[in-house]
mmCIF file with all atom_site columns, C-alpha atoms in Angstrom:
data_model
loop_
_atom_site.group_PDB
_atom_site.id
_atom_site.type_symbol
_atom_site.label_atom_id
_atom_site.label_alt_id
_atom_site.label_comp_id
_atom_site.label_asym_id
_atom_site.label_entity_id
_atom_site.label_seq_id
_atom_site.pdbx_PDB_ins_code
_atom_site.Cartn_x
_atom_site.Cartn_y
_atom_site.Cartn_z
_atom_site.occupancy
_atom_site.B_iso_or_equiv
_atom_site.pdbx_formal_charge
_atom_site.auth_seq_id
_atom_site.auth_comp_id
_atom_site.auth_asym_id
_atom_site.auth_atom_id
_atom_site.pdbx_PDB_model_num
ATOM 1  C CA . MET R 1 1  ? -4.865  -9.665  -1.282 1.00 79.00 ? 1  MET R CA 1
ATOM 2  C CA . THR R 1 2  ? -1.497  -9.416  -3.011 1.00 81.00 ? 2  THR R CA 1
ATOM 3  C CA . ASP R 1 3  ? 1.221   -6.984  -2.044 1.00 81.00 ? 3  ASP R CA 1
ATOM 4  C CA . THR R 1 4  ? 0.585   -4.922  -5.168 1.00 85.00 ? 4  THR R CA 1
ATOM 5  C CA . GLU R 1 5  ? -3.130  -4.753  -4.358 1.00 88.00 ? 5  GLU R CA 1
ATOM 6  C CA . VAL R 1 6  ? -2.292  -3.462  -0.881 1.00 90.00 ? 6  VAL R CA 1
ATOM 7  C CA . VAL R 1 7  ? -0.215  -0.636  -2.365 1.00 90.00 ? 7  VAL R CA 1
ATOM 8  C CA . GLU R 1 8  ? -3.003  0.097   -4.830 1.00 94.00 ? 8  GLU R CA 1
ATOM 9  C CA . SER R 1 9  ? -5.582  0.173   -2.032 1.00 95.00 ? 9  SER R CA 1
ATOM 10 C CA . LEU R 1 10 ? -3.478  2.573   0.025  1.00 95.00 ? 10 LEU R CA 1
ATOM 11 C CA . HIS R 1 11 ? -3.057  4.786   -3.032 1.00 96.00 ? 11 HIS R CA 1
ATOM 12 C CA . ASN R 1 12 ? -6.825  4.775   -3.581 1.00 96.00 ? 12 ASN R CA 1
ATOM 13 C CA . ALA R 1 13 ? -7.299  5.886   0.030  1.00 96.00 ? 13 ALA R CA 1
ATOM 14 C CA . TRP R 1 14 ? -4.854  8.746   -0.577 1.00 96.00 ? 14 TRP R CA 1
ATOM 15 C CA . VAL R 1 15 ? -6.772  9.788   -3.717 1.00 97.00 ? 15 VAL R CA 1
ATOM 16 C CA . ALA R 1 16 ? -10.030 9.793   -1.727 1.00 96.00 ? 16 ALA R CA 1
ATOM 17 C CA . LEU R 1 17 ? -8.429  12.032  0.898  1.00 95.00 ? 17 LEU R CA 1
ATOM 18 C CA . ALA R 1 18 ? -7.114  14.327  -1.831 1.00 96.00 ? 18 ALA R CA 1
ATOM 19 C CA . LYS R 1 19 ? -10.638 14.723  -3.241 1.00 96.00 ? 19 LYS R CA 1
ATOM 20 C CA . GLN R 1 20 ? -11.970 15.451  0.230  1.00 94.00 ? 20 GLN R CA 1
ATOM 21 C CA . TYR R 1 21 ? -9.203  17.982  0.846  1.00 95.00 ? 21 TYR R CA 1
ATOM 22 C CA . ASN R 1 22 ? -9.903  19.625  -2.497 1.00 95.00 ? 22 ASN R CA 1
ATOM 23 C CA . ASN R 1 23 ? -13.526 20.178  -1.461 1.00 93.00 ? 23 ASN R CA 1
ATOM 24 C CA . TYR R 1 24 ? -12.783 21.262  2.101  1.00 91.00 ? 24 TYR R CA 1
ATOM 25 C CA . HIS R 1 25 ? -9.294  22.409  3.072  1.00 92.00 ? 25 HIS R CA 1
ATOM 26 C CA . ASP R 1 26 ? -8.813  20.873  6.496  1.00 93.00 ? 26 ASP R CA 1
ATOM 27 C CA . GLU R 1 27 ? -5.458  20.684  8.269  1.00 95.00 ? 27 GLU R CA 1
ATOM 28 C CA . GLY R 1 28 ? -6.247  17.241  9.700  1.00 94.00 ? 28 GLY R CA 1
ATOM 29 C CA . VAL R 1 29 ? -6.963  15.817  6.249  1.00 94.00 ? 29 VAL R CA 1
ATOM 30 C CA . ARG R 1 30 ? -3.747  17.334  4.911  1.00 95.00 ? 30 ARG R CA 1
ATOM 31 C CA . CYS R 1 31 ? -1.735  15.791  7.755  1.00 95.00 ? 31 CYS R CA 1
ATOM 32 C CA . GLY R 1 32 ? -3.450  12.444  7.128  1.00 94.00 ? 32 GLY R CA 1
ATOM 33 C CA . MET R 1 33 ? -2.544  12.659  3.446  1.00 96.00 ? 33 MET R CA 1
ATOM 34 C CA . ASN R 1 34 ? 1.090   13.360  4.288  1.00 97.00 ? 34 ASN R CA 1
ATOM 35 C CA . LEU R 1 35 ? 1.254   10.452  6.745  1.00 96.00 ? 35 LEU R CA 1
ATOM 36 C CA . LEU R 1 36 ? -0.438  8.094   4.297  1.00 96.00 ? 36 LEU R CA 1
ATOM 37 C CA . ALA R 1 37 ? 1.961   9.184   1.544  1.00 96.00 ? 37 ALA R CA 1
ATOM 38 C CA . LYS R 1 38 ? 4.900   8.221   3.779  1.00 96.00 ? 38 LYS R CA 1
ATOM 39 C CA . VAL R 1 39 ? 3.309   4.837   4.535  1.00 95.00 ? 39 VAL R CA 1
ATOM 40 C CA . ILE R 1 40 ? 2.664   4.236   0.827  1.00 94.00 ? 40 ILE R CA 1
ATOM 41 C CA . GLY R 1 41 ? 6.272   5.082   -0.005 1.00 93.00 ? 41 GLY R CA 1
ATOM 42 C CA . LYS R 1 42 ? 7.596   2.700   2.647  1.00 92.00 ? 42 LYS R CA 1
ATOM 43 C CA . VAL R 1 43 ? 5.282   -0.152  1.664  1.00 91.00 ? 43 VAL R CA 1
ATOM 44 C CA . ARG R 1 44 ? 5.935   0.352   -2.054 1.00 91.00 ? 44 ARG R CA 1
ATOM 45 C CA . SER R 1 45 ? 9.710   0.261   -1.525 1.00 89.00 ? 45 SER R CA 1
ATOM 46 C CA . GLU R 1 46 ? 9.449   -2.931  0.548  1.00 86.00 ? 46 GLU R CA 1
ATOM 47 C CA . VAL R 1 47 ? 7.260   -4.567  -2.109 1.00 85.00 ? 47 VAL R CA 1
ATOM 48 C CA . GLU R 1 48 ? 9.697   -3.591  -4.853 1.00 86.00 ? 48 GLU R CA 1
ATOM 49 C CA . GLU R 1 49 ? 12.620  -4.897  -2.804 1.00 83.00 ? 49 GLU R CA 1
ATOM 50 C CA . SER R 1 50 ? 10.892  -8.215  -2.154 1.00 78.00 ? 50 SER R CA 1
ATOM 51 C CA . HIS R 1 51 ? 10.191  -8.572  -5.884 1.00 77.00 ? 51 HIS R CA 1
ATOM 52 C CA . ARG R 1 52 ? 13.837  -7.879  -6.694 1.00 80.00 ? 52 ARG R CA 1
ATOM 53 C CA . GLN R 1 53 ? 14.932  -10.524 -4.205 1.00 79.00 ? 53 GLN R CA 1
ATOM 54 C CA . LYS R 1 54 ? 12.197  -12.938 -5.354 1.00 78.00 ? 54 LYS R CA 1
ATOM 55 C CA . GLN R 1 55 ? 10.911  -13.386 -1.805 1.00 71.00 ? 55 GLN R CA 1
ATOM 56 C CA . ILE R 1 56 ? 7.926   -15.629 -1.341 1.00 73.00 ? 56 ILE R CA 1
ATOM 57 C CA . THR R 1 57 ? 4.650   -13.908 -0.393 1.00 74.00 ? 57 THR R CA 1
ATOM 58 C CA . MET R 1 58 ? 2.164   -14.974 2.269  1.00 75.00 ? 58 MET R CA 1
ATOM 59 C CA . ASP R 1 59 ? -0.290  -16.037 -0.449 1.00 78.00 ? 59 ASP R CA 1
ATOM 60 C CA . GLU R 1 60 ? 2.396   -18.233 -2.015 1.00 77.00 ? 60 GLU R CA 1
ATOM 61 C CA . TRP R 1 61 ? 3.178   -19.804 1.372  1.00 74.00 ? 61 TRP R CA 1
ATOM 62 C CA . ILE R 1 62 ? -0.501  -20.544 1.945  1.00 79.00 ? 62 ILE R CA 1
ATOM 63 C CA . ALA R 1 63 ? -0.812  -22.136 -1.506 1.00 78.00 ? 63 ALA R CA 1
ATOM 64 C CA . ILE R 1 64 ? 2.263   -24.294 -0.876 1.00 75.00 ? 64 ILE R CA 1
ATOM 65 C CA . LEU R 1 65 ? 0.976   -25.422 2.531  1.00 80.00 ? 65 LEU R CA 1
ATOM 66 C CA . GLN R 1 66 ? -2.474  -26.216 1.153  1.00 83.00 ? 66 GLN R CA 1
ATOM 67 C CA . LYS R 1 67 ? -0.971  -28.380 -1.592 1.00 82.00 ? 67 LYS R CA 1
ATOM 68 C CA . GLY R 1 68 ? 0.854   -30.409 1.047  1.00 70.00 ? 68 GLY R CA 1
ATOM 69 C CA . ILE R 1 69 ? -2.323  -31.276 2.938  1.00 55.00 ? 69 ILE R CA 1
#
């Protein structure tokens, strides 16, 4: 799973919580949405920063190591 897919997956989880909250206004769901939004923001900013700095991803490291074998 790529870094962008992770962010996308977290966003999809937030959307699912938003739909659930829309149907049933629960304080716990709202708090979960807020926490997940903070996590998404942090992860997204780290992904964007790593792309700006052209850092190598775990998938790229694995591919490089597998080529060497």
